[in-house]
Short mmCIF file of C-alpha atoms and ligand atoms in Angstrom, two decimals:
data_model
loop_
_atom_site.label_atom_id
_atom_site.label_comp_id
_atom_site.label_asym_id
_atom_site.label_seq_id
_atom_site.Cartn_x
_atom_site.Cartn_y
_atom_site.Cartn_z
CA MET A 24 -0.20 0.02 0.13
CA SER A 25 1.51 3.55 -0.91
CA SER A 26 1.53 5.70 1.88
CA ARG A 27 -0.76 8.48 0.07
CA ASP A 28 -3.69 5.78 0.07
CA PRO A 29 -6.12 6.30 2.89
CA LEU A 30 -4.68 4.17 6.29
CA PHE A 31 -8.10 1.66 7.07
CA VAL A 32 -8.17 0.02 10.36
CA THR A 33 -8.32 -3.16 8.43
CA ARG A 34 -7.95 -4.50 4.86
CA PRO A 35 -9.23 -7.72 4.43
CA THR A 36 -6.57 -10.47 3.34
CA LEU A 37 -7.54 -12.96 -0.01
CA PRO A 38 -5.65 -15.90 -1.17
CA PRO A 39 -3.67 -16.08 -4.46
CA PHE A 40 -6.34 -15.31 -7.08
CA GLU A 41 -5.22 -18.50 -9.18
CA GLU A 42 -5.38 -20.39 -6.24
CA VAL A 43 -8.99 -19.85 -5.90
CA GLN A 44 -9.59 -20.18 -9.57
CA PRO A 45 -9.92 -23.60 -9.92
CA ALA A 46 -12.43 -23.97 -7.62
CA LEU A 47 -14.74 -21.38 -9.36
CA GLU A 48 -14.57 -23.34 -12.23
CA LYS A 49 -15.84 -26.54 -10.56
CA ILE A 50 -18.55 -24.37 -8.99
CA TRP A 51 -19.37 -22.77 -12.75
CA GLN A 52 -19.54 -26.11 -13.79
CA SER A 53 -21.24 -28.28 -11.13
CA ARG A 54 -23.93 -25.33 -11.16
CA LEU A 55 -23.78 -26.88 -6.99
CA LEU A 56 -24.36 -23.27 -5.52
CA THR A 57 -25.14 -23.54 -1.70
CA ASN A 58 -27.23 -26.25 0.60
CA GLY A 59 -24.00 -28.20 1.79
CA GLY A 60 -22.19 -28.42 -1.31
CA PRO A 61 -18.73 -30.54 -1.38
CA PHE A 62 -16.84 -27.33 -1.00
CA LEU A 63 -18.54 -26.63 2.39
CA GLN A 64 -18.14 -30.07 3.05
CA ARG A 65 -14.20 -30.14 2.74
CA PHE A 66 -14.07 -26.42 4.12
CA GLU A 67 -15.85 -27.90 7.75
CA GLN A 68 -13.54 -31.23 7.85
CA ALA A 69 -10.30 -29.03 7.15
CA LEU A 70 -11.23 -25.76 9.71
CA ALA A 71 -12.47 -28.38 12.11
CA GLY A 72 -8.45 -29.96 11.79
CA HIS A 73 -7.03 -26.42 11.46
CA LEU A 74 -8.88 -25.16 14.93
CA GLY A 75 -8.64 -28.28 16.89
CA VAL A 76 -12.25 -28.65 17.66
CA ALA A 77 -14.48 -32.32 16.73
CA HIS A 78 -18.27 -30.03 15.89
CA ILE A 79 -18.40 -26.86 13.60
CA SER A 80 -21.21 -25.81 11.43
CA LEU A 81 -20.27 -23.47 9.01
CA VAL A 82 -23.16 -20.55 8.64
CA ALA A 83 -23.24 -17.28 6.49
CA ASN A 84 -22.61 -15.07 9.31
CA ALA A 85 -21.34 -14.80 12.84
CA THR A 86 -24.62 -12.84 13.74
CA LEU A 87 -27.06 -15.53 12.38
CA GLY A 88 -24.88 -18.05 13.82
CA THR A 89 -25.01 -16.35 17.37
CA VAL A 90 -28.91 -16.49 17.02
CA LEU A 91 -29.14 -19.86 16.35
CA ALA A 92 -26.70 -21.44 18.95
CA MET A 93 -28.83 -19.83 21.56
CA ARG A 94 -32.04 -21.23 19.72
CA GLN A 95 -30.77 -24.84 19.30
CA ALA A 96 -30.16 -24.64 23.11
CA GLY A 97 -33.61 -23.60 23.50
CA ILE A 98 -33.59 -20.25 24.39
CA THR A 99 -36.70 -18.16 23.16
CA GLY A 100 -37.14 -15.53 25.64
CA GLY A 101 -35.97 -14.56 29.04
CA GLU A 102 -32.71 -12.83 29.66
CA VAL A 103 -29.27 -12.96 28.60
CA VAL A 104 -26.39 -11.67 30.59
CA THR A 105 -24.05 -10.14 28.42
CA THR A 106 -21.47 -7.36 27.73
CA PRO A 107 -21.93 -3.48 26.38
CA PHE A 108 -18.67 -3.55 25.01
CA SER A 109 -19.02 -5.27 22.02
CA PHE A 110 -19.86 -5.01 18.16
CA VAL A 111 -24.00 -4.17 18.03
CA ALA A 112 -24.12 -8.21 16.50
CA THR A 113 -23.97 -9.49 19.93
CA SER A 114 -27.21 -7.66 21.58
CA HIS A 115 -29.14 -7.84 18.43
CA ALA A 116 -28.49 -11.51 18.22
CA ILE A 117 -29.80 -11.90 21.80
CA ARG A 118 -33.56 -10.01 20.55
CA TRP A 119 -33.25 -12.01 17.35
CA ALA A 120 -33.48 -15.27 19.79
CA GLY A 121 -36.27 -13.79 21.40
CA ALA A 122 -34.54 -12.81 24.87
CA GLU A 123 -33.62 -9.39 26.12
CA PRO A 124 -30.27 -8.43 26.70
CA VAL A 125 -29.26 -7.84 30.46
CA PHE A 126 -25.76 -5.72 30.64
CA ALA A 127 -22.99 -6.73 33.46
CA ASP A 128 -19.48 -4.70 33.52
CA ILE A 129 -16.53 -5.85 32.21
CA ASP A 130 -12.57 -6.38 33.41
CA PRO A 131 -10.82 -3.58 33.31
CA VAL A 132 -8.03 -5.50 32.08
CA THR A 133 -9.32 -8.00 29.73
CA LEU A 134 -12.31 -5.76 28.68
CA ASN A 135 -14.21 -8.77 28.65
CA LEU A 136 -17.68 -9.94 30.87
CA ASP A 137 -16.54 -9.76 34.37
CA PRO A 138 -17.82 -13.16 36.11
CA ALA A 139 -18.71 -11.33 39.18
CA SER A 140 -20.56 -8.48 37.68
CA ALA A 141 -22.36 -11.05 35.78
CA ALA A 142 -23.03 -13.38 38.88
CA ALA A 143 -24.50 -9.89 40.50
CA ALA A 144 -26.89 -9.55 36.67
CA ILE A 145 -28.58 -12.92 37.15
CA THR A 146 -32.71 -12.81 38.10
CA PRO A 147 -34.61 -15.79 37.74
CA ARG A 148 -35.98 -14.69 34.36
CA THR A 149 -31.57 -15.50 32.85
CA ARG A 150 -31.59 -17.92 30.43
CA ALA A 151 -28.10 -17.81 29.59
CA ILE A 152 -24.68 -15.78 29.32
CA LEU A 153 -23.45 -14.40 26.15
CA ALA A 154 -19.90 -13.42 26.45
CA VAL A 155 -17.40 -12.33 24.10
CA HIS A 156 -13.82 -12.57 23.95
CA CYS A 157 -13.38 -9.25 22.84
CA PHE A 158 -10.43 -8.48 20.23
CA GLY A 159 -9.43 -12.09 20.86
CA VAL A 160 -8.11 -11.48 24.07
CA PRO A 161 -9.63 -14.64 26.22
CA CYS A 162 -12.40 -14.00 28.60
CA ASP A 163 -12.14 -15.15 31.90
CA THR A 164 -13.70 -18.81 30.76
CA ALA A 165 -12.89 -20.69 34.23
CA GLY A 166 -14.47 -18.03 35.92
CA LEU A 167 -17.52 -17.47 33.67
CA ALA A 168 -18.02 -21.25 33.66
CA SER A 169 -18.25 -21.55 37.47
CA VAL A 170 -20.91 -18.54 37.23
CA ALA A 171 -22.66 -20.82 34.68
CA ARG A 172 -22.45 -23.62 36.72
CA ASP A 173 -23.64 -22.40 39.41
CA HIS A 174 -26.86 -21.01 38.48
CA GLY A 175 -27.84 -24.38 36.01
CA LEU A 176 -27.05 -21.65 32.99
CA PRO A 177 -26.08 -22.44 29.80
CA LEU A 178 -22.76 -20.59 28.82
CA PHE A 179 -21.99 -19.36 24.76
CA TYR A 180 -19.06 -17.28 23.71
CA ASP A 181 -19.24 -14.44 20.84
CA ALA A 182 -15.77 -15.39 19.52
CA ALA A 183 -16.41 -13.02 16.08
CA HIS A 184 -12.61 -11.84 16.87
CA ALA A 185 -10.80 -15.20 18.27
CA PHE A 186 -9.90 -16.91 14.92
CA GLY A 187 -7.16 -19.58 16.44
CA VAL A 188 -6.77 -17.95 19.45
CA ARG A 189 -5.24 -20.47 22.14
CA ASP A 190 -6.02 -20.22 26.01
CA GLY A 191 -3.15 -22.10 27.60
CA ALA A 192 -2.69 -25.65 25.65
CA GLU A 193 -6.24 -25.42 24.36
CA SER A 194 -8.03 -23.86 21.97
CA VAL A 195 -10.50 -20.81 23.07
CA LEU A 196 -12.97 -22.11 21.29
CA SER A 197 -13.36 -25.38 23.57
CA HIS A 198 -14.88 -23.46 26.16
CA GLY A 199 -18.78 -22.96 27.01
CA ASP A 200 -22.08 -24.56 25.05
CA ALA A 201 -21.27 -22.78 21.76
CA SER A 202 -18.79 -20.58 20.33
CA VAL A 203 -19.61 -18.33 17.53
CA LEU A 204 -16.56 -17.23 14.79
CA SER A 205 -17.10 -14.56 12.29
CA PHE A 206 -15.48 -14.40 8.54
CA HIS A 207 -16.30 -11.51 7.57
CA ALA A 208 -13.83 -9.18 5.02
CA THR A 209 -12.94 -7.50 8.52
CA LYS A 210 -11.68 -10.72 9.99
CA VAL A 211 -8.05 -12.21 10.91
CA PHE A 212 -9.85 -15.13 8.65
CA ASN A 213 -12.64 -14.29 6.15
CA THR A 214 -14.84 -16.06 3.38
CA LEU A 215 -16.19 -12.78 2.45
CA GLU A 216 -19.12 -12.85 4.54
CA GLY A 217 -19.25 -16.26 6.86
CA GLY A 218 -19.14 -17.65 10.25
CA ALA A 219 -18.88 -21.13 12.15
CA VAL A 220 -20.56 -22.06 15.03
CA ILE A 221 -18.20 -24.67 17.50
CA LEU A 222 -20.52 -27.04 19.14
CA PRO A 223 -19.82 -29.67 22.28
CA ASP A 224 -21.21 -32.60 20.33
CA ARG A 225 -22.28 -33.98 17.28
CA GLY A 226 -26.01 -33.68 18.30
CA ALA A 227 -25.95 -29.91 18.84
CA LYS A 228 -23.88 -29.68 15.40
CA LEU A 229 -26.64 -31.88 13.85
CA ALA A 230 -29.38 -29.59 15.05
CA LEU A 231 -27.38 -26.15 14.41
CA ASP A 232 -27.04 -27.04 10.74
CA ARG A 233 -31.05 -28.15 10.76
CA LEU A 234 -31.90 -24.61 12.07
CA ALA A 235 -29.76 -23.13 9.40
CA ASN A 236 -31.60 -24.73 6.53
CA HIS A 237 -35.02 -23.37 7.92
CA GLY A 238 -35.71 -26.23 10.27
CA ILE A 239 -35.53 -28.97 7.43
CA GLU A 240 -34.85 -32.49 8.44
CA ASP A 241 -36.28 -34.17 4.77
CA GLU A 242 -39.00 -33.12 2.43
CA GLU A 243 -41.57 -33.70 4.21
CA THR A 244 -40.52 -33.26 7.58
CA ILE A 245 -39.82 -29.66 8.89
CA PRO A 246 -40.12 -29.71 12.93
CA ASP A 247 -38.29 -26.54 13.86
CA LEU A 248 -38.43 -22.80 13.38
CA GLY A 249 -35.43 -22.47 11.37
CA MET A 250 -34.27 -20.21 8.80
CA ASN A 251 -31.84 -19.70 5.95
CA ALA A 252 -27.95 -19.22 7.72
CA LYS A 253 -26.01 -21.20 5.43
CA MET A 254 -22.47 -20.49 3.84
CA ASN A 255 -22.66 -20.81 -0.11
CA GLU A 256 -19.85 -22.77 -2.36
CA ILE A 257 -18.03 -19.64 -3.05
CA SER A 258 -17.39 -18.41 0.50
CA ALA A 259 -16.46 -22.25 1.41
CA ALA A 260 -14.14 -22.23 -1.10
CA ILE A 261 -12.89 -19.17 -0.54
CA GLY A 262 -12.33 -20.35 3.20
CA LEU A 263 -10.48 -23.61 1.53
CA ALA A 264 -8.00 -21.41 -0.22
CA GLN A 265 -7.23 -19.07 2.60
CA LEU A 266 -6.75 -21.93 5.43
CA PRO A 267 -3.23 -22.89 4.17
CA HIS A 268 -2.06 -18.92 4.31
CA VAL A 269 -3.68 -17.96 7.94
CA SER A 270 -0.65 -18.97 9.88
CA ASP A 271 1.69 -16.75 7.85
CA ASP A 272 -0.98 -13.91 8.36
CA ILE A 273 -1.04 -14.28 11.95
CA ALA A 274 2.41 -14.15 12.21
CA ALA A 275 2.63 -11.23 9.89
CA ARG A 276 0.27 -9.62 12.40
CA ALA A 277 2.28 -10.84 15.03
CA GLU A 278 4.90 -8.43 13.65
CA VAL A 279 2.98 -5.39 13.14
CA ALA A 280 2.18 -5.79 16.83
CA ARG A 281 5.56 -5.73 18.19
CA ARG A 282 6.57 -2.72 16.38
CA TYR A 283 3.53 -0.85 17.97
CA TRP A 284 4.30 -2.14 21.36
CA ASP A 285 7.83 -1.20 20.68
CA GLY A 286 6.68 2.23 19.59
CA LEU A 287 4.00 2.87 21.84
CA SER A 288 4.26 1.28 25.18
CA GLY A 289 6.26 3.47 26.64
CA VAL A 290 4.52 6.88 25.63
CA ALA A 291 2.69 8.28 28.84
CA GLY A 292 -1.23 7.92 29.02
CA ILE A 293 -1.51 5.44 26.32
CA ARG A 294 -2.20 1.83 27.18
CA CYS A 295 -1.88 -1.06 24.72
CA LEU A 296 -4.42 -3.54 25.78
CA CYS A 297 -2.78 -6.45 23.88
CA PRO A 298 0.83 -7.15 24.91
CA PRO A 299 2.57 -9.07 21.81
CA ALA A 300 4.46 -11.46 24.08
CA ARG A 301 1.28 -12.78 25.28
CA PRO A 302 1.30 -16.04 23.75
CA GLY A 303 -1.82 -17.96 21.60
CA GLN A 304 -3.05 -14.43 20.34
CA ASN A 305 -4.22 -14.21 16.70
CA HIS A 306 -3.97 -9.95 16.92
CA TYR A 307 -6.99 -9.42 15.13
CA ALA A 308 -6.69 -5.53 16.17
CA PHE A 309 -4.48 -3.17 18.07
CA PRO A 310 -6.61 -1.35 20.38
CA ILE A 311 -5.13 0.91 22.71
CA LEU A 312 -6.62 2.86 25.75
CA VAL A 313 -5.87 6.74 25.82
CA GLY A 314 -5.97 7.96 29.55
CA PRO A 315 -5.85 11.36 31.14
CA ASP A 316 -2.38 11.27 31.40
CA TYR A 317 -1.95 11.29 27.56
CA PRO A 318 -1.45 15.29 26.23
CA TRP A 319 -4.61 14.98 23.72
CA THR A 320 -8.28 13.91 23.97
CA ARG A 321 -9.09 10.47 22.29
CA GLY A 322 -10.89 12.90 19.52
CA ARG A 323 -8.22 15.17 18.90
CA LEU A 324 -5.79 12.42 18.33
CA ILE A 325 -8.27 10.90 15.82
CA GLU A 326 -8.39 14.37 14.40
CA HIS A 327 -4.75 13.99 13.82
CA LEU A 328 -4.44 10.57 12.74
CA LYS A 329 -7.22 11.78 10.25
CA ALA A 330 -4.92 14.79 9.03
CA ASP A 331 -2.23 12.20 8.21
CA GLY A 332 -4.80 9.87 6.27
CA ILE A 333 -5.15 7.06 9.04
CA LEU A 334 -8.47 6.15 9.67
CA ALA A 335 -8.29 4.55 13.49
CA ARG A 336 -11.81 3.39 14.76
CA ARG A 337 -13.17 3.36 18.04
CA TYR A 338 -14.31 -0.24 18.58
CA PHE A 339 -16.63 -0.38 20.66
CA TYR A 340 -17.86 3.33 21.24
CA PRO A 341 -21.17 3.94 21.96
CA LEU A 342 -21.44 1.10 24.33
CA ILE A 343 -24.23 -1.14 22.91
CA SER A 344 -26.38 0.09 26.17
CA ASP A 345 -26.30 3.34 25.43
CA LEU A 346 -27.87 2.75 21.95
CA PRO A 347 -31.41 4.13 21.80
CA LEU A 348 -32.64 0.74 21.15
CA TYR A 349 -31.30 -0.43 24.55
CA ARG A 350 -30.69 2.28 26.95
CA ASP A 351 -34.26 2.37 28.34
CA LEU A 352 -33.19 -1.26 29.94
CA PRO A 353 -32.50 -0.97 33.75
CA SER A 354 -29.18 -2.66 33.25
CA SER A 355 -28.45 0.18 31.19
CA ALA A 356 -28.73 2.91 33.72
CA PRO A 357 -25.92 5.70 33.27
CA GLU A 358 -24.61 5.36 36.61
CA GLY A 359 -24.04 1.31 36.08
CA LEU A 360 -21.17 -0.15 34.04
CA PRO A 361 -18.61 1.87 35.14
CA VAL A 362 -15.34 0.04 33.91
CA ALA A 363 -17.83 -0.64 30.31
CA ARG A 364 -18.05 3.30 30.09
CA ARG A 365 -14.40 4.15 30.93
CA ALA A 366 -13.31 1.91 28.19
CA ALA A 367 -15.74 3.17 25.45
CA GLU A 368 -14.42 6.32 26.15
CA GLU A 369 -11.03 5.90 26.23
CA VAL A 370 -10.39 2.76 23.25
CA LEU A 371 -8.83 3.29 19.87
CA CYS A 372 -7.92 0.80 17.12
CA LEU A 373 -5.28 1.18 15.36
CA PRO A 374 -4.49 -0.15 11.74
CA ILE A 375 -3.47 -3.67 11.75
CA PHE A 376 -3.45 -6.09 8.74
CA PRO A 377 -1.03 -8.50 7.36
CA ASP A 378 0.44 -6.66 4.76
CA LEU A 379 0.70 -3.03 6.80
CA ALA A 380 4.18 -1.07 4.90
CA LYS A 381 6.41 -0.48 7.51
CA ALA A 382 6.54 3.35 6.50
CA ASP A 383 2.52 3.44 7.01
CA GLN A 384 2.71 2.05 10.67
CA ALA A 385 5.57 4.73 11.64
CA ARG A 386 3.37 7.25 10.79
CA VAL A 387 0.73 5.84 13.09
CA ILE A 388 3.34 6.00 15.58
CA ASP A 389 4.61 9.46 14.91
CA VAL A 390 1.24 10.98 15.43
CA VAL A 391 0.60 9.25 18.63
CA ARG A 392 4.18 10.79 19.45
CA ASP A 393 3.41 13.95 18.06
CA ALA A 394 1.52 14.79 21.16
CA PHE A 395 4.45 15.52 23.44
CA GLN A 396 5.65 17.77 21.11
CA ALA A 397 2.92 19.83 19.33
CA PRO A 398 2.39 23.34 21.48
N1 LIG B 10 -19.78 -10.11 17.31
C1 LIG B 10 -18.70 -9.28 17.30
C2 LIG B 10 -17.83 -8.97 18.59
C3 LIG B 10 -18.03 -8.47 16.27
O1 LIG B 10 -17.02 -7.73 16.40
C4 LIG B 10 -18.65 -8.55 14.83
C5 LIG B 10 -18.66 -7.74 13.77
C6 LIG B 10 -20.00 -9.80 14.84
C7 LIG B 10 -20.34 -10.28 15.83
C8 LIG B 10 -20.61 -10.10 13.55
O2 LIG B 10 -20.25 -10.69 12.72
P1 LIG B 10 -20.43 -10.80 11.00
O3 LIG B 10 -22.22 -11.33 11.48
O4 LIG B 10 -20.60 -9.75 10.51
O5 LIG B 10 -19.74 -12.20 10.75
C9 LIG B 10 -17.05 -3.97 11.05
C10 LIG B 10 -17.47 -5.44 10.29
O6 LIG B 10 -18.73 -5.16 9.41
C11 LIG B 10 -18.27 -6.16 11.30
O7 LIG B 10 -18.45 -7.54 11.01
C12 LIG B 10 -17.14 -5.98 12.61
N2 LIG B 10 -17.99 -7.19 13.81
C13 LIG B 10 -17.09 -4.90 13.05
C14 LIG B 10 -16.12 -4.64 14.45
O8 LIG B 10 -16.47 -4.07 12.39
P2 LIG B 10 -17.59 -1.39 10.54
O9 LIG B 10 -18.86 -0.93 10.30
O10 LIG B 10 -16.83 -0.76 11.38
O11 LIG B 10 -17.40 -1.90 9.02
P3 LIG B 10 -16.54 -0.77 7.88
O12 LIG B 10 -17.38 -1.07 6.68
O13 LIG B 10 -16.17 0.57 8.52
O14 LIG B 10 -14.73 -1.55 8.04
C15 LIG B 10 -13.94 -1.27 8.55
C16 LIG B 10 -12.95 -1.11 7.95
O15 LIG B 10 -12.34 -2.23 7.23
C17 LIG B 10 -13.18 0.02 6.52
O16 LIG B 10 -12.66 1.15 6.90
C18 LIG B 10 -12.22 -0.38 5.14
C19 LIG B 10 -12.04 -2.09 5.62
N3 LIG B 10 -12.50 -2.92 5.03
C20 LIG B 10 -13.87 -3.34 5.09
C21 LIG B 10 -14.77 -4.36 4.24
C22 LIG B 10 -16.00 -4.59 4.62
C23 LIG B 10 -12.22 -3.46 3.31
O17 LIG B 10 -10.93 -3.04 3.47
N4 LIG B 10 -12.64 -3.90 2.39
C24 LIG B 10 -13.93 -4.50 3.36
O18 LIG B 10 -14.69 -5.18 2.24
O19 LIG B 10 -17.81 -3.14 11.03
#
C-alpha cells in the first residue's frame, strides 16, 4: 500500500487468485452453489482440523450463528446476561433469539465480561450468559464457567474476533456450550461473509445445521422454526484457499503488533491492550486506551491521525447499552457499567493487517507521539 492511500483500520486478506480459480471453475461446471455442497463439506472438515475442535457448523455470518446457537440450546425468551462493550451484533443476536440483553460490567484488564458482575446480573428470568472474547483476548473462561454452573445456565461465546486463539494449551473455542466465529471481510480469517459455530457434540451440530437450513429434516419433515443461515459454495471455496495462509497472516500481524508495542508501550497515558508477548494471540486488532495522562483527548488524537490519512476506529463506542434501542433497559442505567463506560471513552483501534507497510505504521506511531511535541 502506498502512503498516499487512506490507511484503513483493517484490510481483508485474500488468497492468491490463481489458488481460488480452479474451485470457481468447478462451481461453475457443477452449478452446485449452496445447501451443503462439496466445498462446504471439505471446508468444514479442514477447518475443524485447523482449529483443533470436533464439531463445527458453517454459517452465513456470525450474527445468524449466534442467534441459532442460542435457539439450538432452547433459548426463546427471558434474559441473557452479556457485555455492553462489543459490536452491536452481540445484543442484536440476543433480541433476534427472542430474549432481552441484561448488561453486566467488564474486567478492566481484559475488557471482557466480568464474572462477578455477570453473577450479580442474574435473575430468575436469566436463561443464558453470552460473553465476547473482545479483540481476541480470552475471557476469564473458568470464572464464567463457574458462574454458569452455579446457576445452571448455558454459556455462549461470541468468538467473532477469536479465530485460532489459544488459551494455554487449548483452543479458546473449546469453552462453553457454543462459540461463534466471524469470517467477515474485516476478520483475521475471512470468507467474504461467513462464520462458524463450534459446538460440544455431534447432536448439537446437526441440530444447528438443520436450524440454518429452515429447520428442514427431510422433504416432508420440518420440525423446527429454522431460518436461512447457510454458507454458500464460493465462500466455502475461499475459506479452503485461505486456510493454508492464515498462520503466516497471523505471524505477519504479530510483527505489526510488536512494532506498535515497541513504539507506543512507553508513551505516557497510552495503554496497549494486547502485549505481543502473550502467547496464543491472533492480533486481530491493536486497541490502545487513551488515558488522562496523555496530552491530547482521544478525539483530538483521532483528528490528528485523520489529517494524516489514518482512519483509526473507536471499537467499541458507543456502548451498546447507550444506543437508543437498548438504553431504556434497567441494566443500561448511566450510573452502572463504570468500567465499560471508561473503556468506550478511551479505546482506539489502530490499523493492523498482515501487509501493513512499515512506513505507514511508522506514520501512525509518529502521530501518536507527536502529542508530546505539539504546542
Ligand atoms: N460480534 C462481534 C464482537 C463483532 O465484532 C462482529 C462483527 C460480529 C459479532 C458480527 O459478525 P458478522 O455477523 O459480521 O459475521 C465492522 C464489520 O462490518 C463487522 O463485521 C465487525 N464485527 C466490526 C467490528 O467491524 P464496521 O461498520 O466498522 O465496518 P466498516 O465497513 O467500516 O469496515 C472497517 C474498515 O475495514 C473499512 O474502513 C475498510 C476496511 N474494509 C471493510 C470491508 C467490509 C475493507 O477494506 N474491505 C471490506 O470489504 O463494522
